[in-house]
XYZ file of C-alpha atoms in Angstrom:
354
model
C -5.172 -9.663 -25.015
C -3.134 -12.366 -23.351
C -0.556 -12.047 -20.609
C 3.024 -11.274 -21.633
C 6.250 -12.498 -20.040
C 9.577 -11.199 -21.356
C 13.214 -11.673 -20.405
C 16.130 -9.324 -21.074
C 19.569 -8.457 -19.726
C 19.385 -6.096 -16.736
C 23.144 -5.859 -16.165
C 26.176 -7.673 -14.854
C 27.140 -8.551 -11.287
C 30.580 -7.917 -9.819
C 31.454 -11.574 -10.387
C 30.646 -11.185 -14.089
C 27.367 -13.113 -13.990
C 24.639 -11.834 -16.301
C 21.597 -10.617 -14.377
C 18.307 -10.926 -16.232
C 15.064 -9.034 -15.759
C 11.788 -10.913 -16.229
C 8.743 -8.717 -16.835
C 5.237 -10.020 -16.153
C 2.263 -8.182 -17.684
C -1.267 -9.451 -17.162
C -3.860 -9.737 -19.912
C -5.667 -6.566 -18.888
C -2.362 -4.616 -18.873
C -3.500 -3.220 -15.523
C -0.379 -4.359 -13.682
C 3.278 -5.017 -14.396
C 5.890 -6.757 -12.247
C 9.641 -7.027 -12.804
C 11.732 -9.795 -11.230
C 15.536 -10.064 -11.275
C 17.571 -13.259 -11.361
C 19.874 -11.621 -8.798
C 18.314 -12.206 -5.391
C 14.979 -13.191 -7.003
C 14.307 -9.517 -6.359
C 10.986 -7.793 -7.023
C 12.396 -4.700 -8.714
C 9.145 -3.080 -9.893
C 5.413 -3.333 -9.319
C 3.409 -0.930 -11.463
C -0.311 -0.542 -10.688
C -2.985 2.135 -11.282
C -4.402 4.691 -8.866
C -7.966 6.065 -8.690
C -7.401 8.019 -11.928
C -5.828 5.112 -13.770
C -2.330 6.595 -13.441
C 0.254 3.807 -13.414
C 3.060 4.116 -10.893
C 5.843 1.930 -9.503
C 5.090 1.237 -5.833
C 8.164 -0.699 -4.590
C 11.586 0.647 -3.652
C 14.492 -0.450 -5.838
C 17.566 0.498 -7.850
C 18.419 1.358 -11.438
C 21.209 -1.194 -11.799
C 22.753 -4.350 -10.370
C 25.399 -2.399 -8.452
C 22.691 -0.641 -6.470
C 21.341 -3.972 -5.254
C 24.799 -5.420 -4.597
C 25.979 -2.437 -2.545
C 22.932 -2.057 -0.282
C 22.461 -3.974 2.957
C 18.753 -3.222 3.388
C 17.549 -6.404 1.624
C 15.422 -4.312 -0.735
C 13.069 -6.486 -2.791
C 14.906 -9.755 -2.290
C 14.191 -13.282 -1.118
C 15.424 -13.832 2.434
C 16.823 -17.149 3.667
C 17.756 -19.693 4.737
C 16.164 -18.259 7.834
C 14.524 -14.852 7.785
C 14.897 -12.632 10.852
C 17.211 -13.461 13.775
C 18.650 -16.629 15.302
C 19.852 -16.180 18.884
C 23.623 -16.169 19.424
C 24.182 -17.483 15.905
C 23.560 -21.112 16.786
C 20.979 -23.868 17.168
C 20.804 -27.580 17.949
C 18.991 -30.241 15.907
C 18.931 -33.908 16.939
C 21.793 -33.381 19.394
C 24.126 -31.572 16.985
C 24.890 -27.886 17.526
C 25.495 -25.722 14.464
C 27.270 -22.361 14.599
C 26.327 -19.721 12.032
C 27.585 -16.420 10.689
C 27.102 -13.698 13.295
C 26.234 -10.673 11.158
C 24.043 -8.799 13.655
C 26.040 -9.150 16.850
C 25.431 -11.322 18.795
C 22.867 -12.926 16.481
C 22.453 -14.203 12.930
C 20.229 -12.014 10.745
C 18.468 -13.191 7.569
C 20.662 -16.270 7.168
C 24.053 -14.638 7.664
C 26.521 -13.329 5.102
C 25.038 -15.424 2.278
C 21.473 -14.148 2.368
C 19.519 -15.268 -0.680
C 18.994 -11.667 -1.844
C 22.671 -11.645 -2.892
C 22.833 -14.899 -4.877
C 22.077 -15.796 -8.488
C 18.871 -17.704 -9.219
C 18.100 -19.810 -12.295
C 14.865 -18.729 -14.015
C 12.239 -20.820 -15.777
C 9.329 -19.101 -17.522
C 5.946 -20.788 -17.901
C 3.292 -18.538 -19.389
C 2.346 -15.810 -16.919
C 4.703 -16.959 -14.185
C 8.407 -17.299 -13.557
C 10.080 -19.799 -11.244
C 13.549 -19.127 -9.858
C 15.687 -21.857 -8.312
C 18.739 -21.679 -6.083
C 20.736 -24.494 -4.484
C 22.254 -23.527 -1.138
C 25.230 -25.823 -0.476
C 25.611 -27.767 2.748
C 27.525 -25.670 5.264
C 26.702 -22.312 3.685
C 26.791 -19.776 6.525
C 26.930 -22.792 8.864
C 23.573 -24.351 7.936
C 23.370 -28.146 7.473
C 22.169 -29.865 4.319
C 21.985 -28.916 0.666
C 18.800 -26.882 0.343
C 17.063 -26.527 -3.029
C 14.649 -23.600 -3.153
C 12.196 -22.592 -5.867
C 10.270 -19.324 -5.687
C 7.486 -18.805 -8.230
C 5.997 -15.409 -9.043
C 2.676 -15.263 -10.893
C 0.742 -12.137 -11.875
C -2.988 -12.732 -12.286
C -5.501 -10.784 -14.358
C -7.031 -9.273 -11.217
C -3.716 -7.639 -10.225
C -2.651 -10.216 -7.672
C 1.000 -11.193 -7.330
C 1.147 -14.762 -6.060
C 4.427 -15.913 -4.496
C 4.946 -19.655 -3.981
C 7.859 -20.977 -1.923
C 9.051 -24.591 -2.162
C 12.175 -26.240 -0.748
C 13.756 -29.633 -0.064
C 16.873 -30.580 1.878
C 19.417 -33.390 2.154
C 19.795 -32.904 5.923
C 17.605 -31.512 8.702
C 17.778 -27.715 8.612
C 15.728 -24.748 9.782
C 14.009 -22.795 7.028
C 12.065 -19.544 7.028
C 11.655 -17.841 3.647
C 10.144 -14.449 2.881
C 10.306 -11.537 0.460
C 11.629 -8.168 1.639
C 9.858 -5.792 -0.756
C 9.359 -2.249 0.522
C 5.947 -0.907 -0.522
C 4.869 2.700 -0.879
C 1.413 2.927 -2.428
C 1.886 6.608 -3.200
C 4.825 5.748 -5.456
C 8.306 4.509 -4.595
C 9.863 7.969 -4.697
C 7.564 10.055 -2.505
C 9.857 9.622 0.488
C 7.490 8.789 3.342
C 4.522 6.695 4.413
C 2.142 9.579 5.010
C -1.485 8.920 4.016
C -0.936 5.179 4.559
C -3.461 3.332 6.708
C -2.581 -0.145 7.985
C -4.475 -3.046 9.523
C -2.884 -6.307 10.698
C -5.715 -8.423 12.201
C -3.545 -10.375 14.640
C -4.314 -10.587 18.359
C -0.730 -11.322 19.425
C 2.774 -10.139 18.609
C 6.342 -11.057 19.588
C 8.152 -8.518 21.801
C 11.891 -8.073 21.219
C 14.970 -7.223 23.279
C 17.484 -4.420 22.703
C 19.040 -6.400 19.813
C 15.671 -6.884 18.074
C 15.638 -10.582 18.990
C 12.307 -12.031 20.075
C 12.131 -12.734 23.806
C 10.112 -15.943 23.418
C 6.953 -14.372 24.812
C 3.762 -14.267 22.730
C 2.026 -11.118 23.966
C -1.526 -9.821 23.362
C -1.667 -6.613 21.313
C -4.699 -5.341 23.216
C -3.928 -2.151 25.111
C -0.486 -1.704 23.519
C 0.865 0.502 20.699
C 1.371 -2.747 18.772
C -2.380 -3.135 18.271
C -3.078 -2.987 14.521
C -6.421 -4.774 14.604
C -8.094 -1.426 13.908
C -6.911 0.920 11.154
C -3.995 3.185 12.072
C -2.519 6.120 10.177
C 1.183 5.325 10.106
C 2.399 8.930 10.181
C 0.473 9.444 13.431
C 1.766 6.213 14.975
C 5.362 7.302 14.315
C 4.821 10.122 16.828
C 4.045 7.485 19.450
C 6.634 4.980 18.197
C 9.726 6.901 16.978
C 11.332 3.657 15.763
C 8.160 2.670 13.933
C 7.156 -0.959 13.606
C 9.709 -3.775 13.425
C 7.725 -6.629 14.956
C 6.287 -10.027 14.116
C 2.527 -10.529 14.382
C 1.178 -13.994 15.146
C -1.619 -15.835 13.367
C -0.467 -19.337 14.264
C -2.297 -21.398 11.659
C -1.019 -22.493 8.252
C -4.251 -21.824 6.376
C -4.760 -19.012 3.882
C -5.912 -15.906 5.763
C -5.837 -12.131 5.518
C -2.528 -10.923 6.934
C -2.692 -7.179 6.274
C -4.603 -4.400 4.546
C -2.898 -1.190 3.428
C -4.698 1.828 1.971
C -3.259 5.078 0.622
C -5.954 7.703 0.981
C -4.561 10.150 -1.590
C -4.253 7.750 -4.542
C -6.782 5.229 -3.152
C -4.446 2.365 -3.985
C -4.926 -0.643 -1.743
C -2.911 -3.732 -0.906
C -4.389 -6.848 0.667
C -1.903 -9.492 1.796
C -2.975 -13.100 2.236
C -0.698 -15.938 3.313
C -0.422 -19.503 4.562
C 2.511 -18.423 6.746
C 1.834 -18.287 10.515
C 3.126 -14.742 10.954
C 4.073 -11.464 9.347
C 6.908 -9.118 10.214
C 5.702 -5.540 9.816
C 8.611 -3.157 9.263
C 8.240 0.536 8.486
C 11.749 1.244 7.255
C 13.397 2.870 10.277
C 16.859 1.776 9.111
C 16.527 3.139 5.574
C 19.583 5.372 5.460
C 19.223 7.362 2.271
C 20.380 5.156 -0.607
C 19.682 6.637 -4.031
C 17.224 4.427 -5.858
C 15.207 4.410 -9.064
C 14.662 7.757 -10.780
C 17.090 9.377 -8.321
C 14.744 8.826 -5.376
C 16.358 9.017 -1.938
C 15.029 6.336 0.388
C 15.062 7.795 3.881
C 13.566 6.549 7.132
C 9.891 5.557 6.770
C 10.041 5.531 2.943
C 8.641 2.020 2.634
C 6.577 -0.641 4.388
C 7.624 -4.297 4.472
C 5.076 -7.020 5.150
C 7.320 -10.063 5.436
C 5.116 -13.145 5.739
C 7.095 -15.766 7.630
C 7.383 -18.179 10.539
C 8.194 -16.803 13.972
C 11.807 -15.601 14.388
C 14.248 -17.854 16.264
C 11.749 -20.726 16.140
C 14.563 -23.259 15.969
C 15.517 -22.212 19.529
C 11.971 -21.679 20.850
C 10.126 -25.017 21.295
C 6.711 -23.378 21.797
C 6.929 -21.568 18.454
C 5.704 -23.289 15.249
C 8.266 -25.752 13.884
C 10.678 -24.544 11.196
C 12.900 -27.620 10.837
C 12.731 -29.318 7.436
C 13.827 -32.955 7.153
C 14.922 -34.996 4.120
C 11.903 -36.410 2.318
C 9.735 -33.445 3.322
C 8.815 -30.467 1.135
C 8.510 -26.951 2.488
C 5.597 -25.111 0.870
C 4.151 -21.689 1.652
C 2.239 -19.127 -0.412
C 1.638 -15.387 -0.137
C -0.718 -13.285 -2.243
C -0.311 -9.520 -2.763
C -3.628 -8.201 -4.086
C -3.499 -4.669 -5.516
C -6.588 -2.581 -6.097
C -8.303 0.785 -5.811
C -10.806 1.563 -3.049
C -12.584 4.820 -2.370
C -13.110 5.783 1.264
C -16.600 4.291 1.442
C -15.390 0.992 -0.027
C -12.387 0.954 2.290
C -14.442 1.557 5.425
C -16.966 -1.062 4.326
C -14.166 -3.578 3.847
C -12.517 -2.974 7.207
C -15.856 -3.307 8.972
C -15.850 -6.940 7.831
C -12.379 -7.750 9.148
């Protein structure tokens, strides 16, 4: 069999725009991914468990209205700048730009025009779909017209590859990510019990009371933030009532293992690789009970986000990796989500090599 890519109408947005659903099925039919043209949202990822049972393992909604009405960024592309910008402003080449302040006193996920709430133009090429959006100069206060293309490709070995590319007409900060919420037990089970997590990073970014990074790059050793050894999330929540909502630092722009997740009951696994210098691990503390697919209620700790990205507020932190894109340059980053099944012996063997 060959891979299959289909496109159909998913629904209609409040502004009357038709929202399409693109379905990617690999040649082995062992995985299926659905992408929406609204928000470039990952609306479904269906993969097998240890018994071959196929289940959807990302949070989402039945219709366009569900995605429009929520403010949890479920499944969508985040930009221009993921995470927070201090005091809603930055300076580039002597010019200060003031942004939407949507998480007082800071800008969160690009302001009121986050890319998870805009319409993207799709282009299908075999087993992959590319979605393009043009962010006009001045949108949410950002300089330059920014053209972004996100490409999703599902491989025969159940890997979802996400390529990000962007160009600009004027110097602008950029930090793109996807905000999918994963639950390897199935999107509707309601919690992250039985989930083991490893993030092999030696440093993380502490935050202040407003969840803004302080500028310090702190070692994880000896702190509850240490994820270099496997942790059972349900146990860590007893120690950290707010869960995880922190950026882990890798620094380099080479492909490397960012995270490993394992669900011991179903034995589903997720390995995340990326060229991005960091990952924001978020365990869904602010999930406030929206009703999602199949009537599922998404409460606190229902999903895990692994948002590969640059460091937050980099445009205001000179010692952080650069996030300013200039005309004539091309922003490129790639993340790979590799789904599989591992029994306990295989899992322990794998983590011993990390």
